[in-house]
Amino acid sequence: MSATEHRAPETAPDPSRPYALPGVSMSALLASCEAARAVSTPPRTPDRTAPARPVAHPEAA
């Protein structure tokens, strides 16, 4: 094809028909969504009603 030849313009996909882009598997897509959700969720604040660590019971030892 020379530089002066013109190709017919590609038609836009029909929006009423679903189509898929090649190259990304469903499992990779789901894994990336889960990873994005994990890093975008802010850390939870510690529960103030629960003790910070277990209470030691000297009589149990």
Short mmCIF file of the C-alpha atoms (twelve columns), coordinates in Angstrom:
data_MODEL
# 
_entry.id   MODEL 
# 
loop_
_atom_site.group_PDB 
_atom_site.id 
_atom_site.type_symbol 
_atom_site.label_atom_id 
_atom_site.label_alt_id 
_atom_site.label_comp_id 
_atom_site.label_asym_id 
_atom_site.label_seq_id 
_atom_site.Cartn_x 
_atom_site.Cartn_y 
_atom_site.Cartn_z 
_atom_site.pdbx_PDB_model_num 
ATOM 1  C CA . MET A 1  0.000   0.000   0.000  1 
ATOM 2  C CA . SER A 2  1.520   3.320   -1.002 1 
ATOM 3  C CA . ALA A 3  1.286   6.536   0.991  1 
ATOM 4  C CA . THR A 4  -1.236  7.979   -1.466 1 
ATOM 5  C CA . GLU A 5  -3.695  5.096   -1.199 1 
ATOM 6  C CA . HIS A 6  -6.562  5.525   1.203  1 
ATOM 7  C CA . ARG A 7  -8.162  2.768   3.167  1 
ATOM 8  C CA . ALA A 8  -11.836 2.726   3.960  1 
ATOM 9  C CA . PRO A 9  -12.500 4.071   7.440  1 
ATOM 10 C CA . GLU A 10 -13.161 1.419   10.028 1 
ATOM 11 C CA . THR A 11 -16.724 1.383   11.218 1 
ATOM 12 C CA . ALA A 12 -17.476 1.895   14.888 1 
ATOM 13 C CA . PRO A 13 -18.636 -1.215  16.750 1 
ATOM 14 C CA . ASP A 14 -22.369 -1.633  17.089 1 
ATOM 15 C CA . PRO A 15 -23.215 -0.638  20.704 1 
ATOM 16 C CA . SER A 16 -26.097 -3.108  20.793 1 
ATOM 17 C CA . ARG A 17 -23.709 -6.044  20.293 1 
ATOM 18 C CA . PRO A 18 -21.307 -6.934  23.126 1 
ATOM 19 C CA . TYR A 19 -17.671 -7.462  22.261 1 
ATOM 20 C CA . ALA A 20 -14.505 -8.318  24.153 1 
ATOM 21 C CA . LEU A 21 -11.003 -6.968  23.863 1 
ATOM 22 C CA . PRO A 22 -8.405  -9.687  23.387 1 
ATOM 23 C CA . GLY A 23 -5.475  -10.168 25.710 1 
ATOM 24 C CA . VAL A 24 -6.946  -10.003 29.232 1 
ATOM 25 C CA . SER A 25 -8.343  -13.088 30.879 1 
ATOM 26 C CA . MET A 26 -11.321 -12.876 33.188 1 
ATOM 27 C CA . SER A 27 -9.279  -14.165 36.128 1 
ATOM 28 C CA . ALA A 28 -6.634  -11.464 35.586 1 
ATOM 29 C CA . LEU A 29 -9.337  -8.814  35.383 1 
ATOM 30 C CA . LEU A 30 -10.980 -10.001 38.601 1 
ATOM 31 C CA . ALA A 31 -7.615  -10.212 40.381 1 
ATOM 32 C CA . SER A 32 -6.739  -6.657  39.386 1 
ATOM 33 C CA . CYS A 33 -10.116 -5.406  40.623 1 
ATOM 34 C CA . GLU A 34 -9.642  -7.170  43.956 1 
ATOM 35 C CA . ALA A 35 -6.110  -5.763  44.318 1 
ATOM 36 C CA . ALA A 36 -7.328  -2.251  43.530 1 
ATOM 37 C CA . ARG A 37 -10.080 -2.570  46.128 1 
ATOM 38 C CA . ALA A 38 -7.610  -3.831  48.742 1 
ATOM 39 C CA . VAL A 39 -5.191  -0.937  48.310 1 
ATOM 40 C CA . SER A 40 -7.912  1.713   48.074 1 
ATOM 41 C CA . THR A 41 -9.698  0.694   51.286 1 
ATOM 42 C CA . PRO A 42 -8.447  2.819   54.207 1 
ATOM 43 C CA . PRO A 43 -7.221  0.940   57.278 1 
ATOM 44 C CA . ARG A 44 -9.721  0.484   60.054 1 
ATOM 45 C CA . THR A 45 -9.183  2.269   63.340 1 
ATOM 46 C CA . PRO A 46 -8.617  0.010   66.337 1 
ATOM 47 C CA . ASP A 47 -11.657 -0.830  68.419 1 
ATOM 48 C CA . ARG A 48 -11.420 1.236   71.618 1 
ATOM 49 C CA . THR A 49 -13.728 -1.095  73.581 1 
ATOM 50 C CA . ALA A 50 -11.558 -4.192  73.134 1 
ATOM 51 C CA . PRO A 51 -8.339  -4.547  75.165 1 
ATOM 52 C CA . ALA A 52 -5.154  -3.929  73.188 1 
ATOM 53 C CA . ARG A 53 -3.793  -7.357  74.121 1 
ATOM 54 C CA . PRO A 54 -5.030  -10.349 76.089 1 
ATOM 55 C CA . VAL A 55 -5.130  -9.922  79.844 1 
ATOM 56 C CA . ALA A 56 -2.619  -12.179 81.607 1 
ATOM 57 C CA . HIS A 57 -4.031  -14.384 84.354 1 
ATOM 58 C CA . PRO A 58 -1.198  -15.319 86.748 1 
ATOM 59 C CA . GLU A 59 -3.308  -17.967 88.496 1 
ATOM 60 C CA . ALA A 60 -3.713  -19.838 85.187 1 
ATOM 61 C CA . ALA A 61 0.052   -20.438 84.899 1 
# 
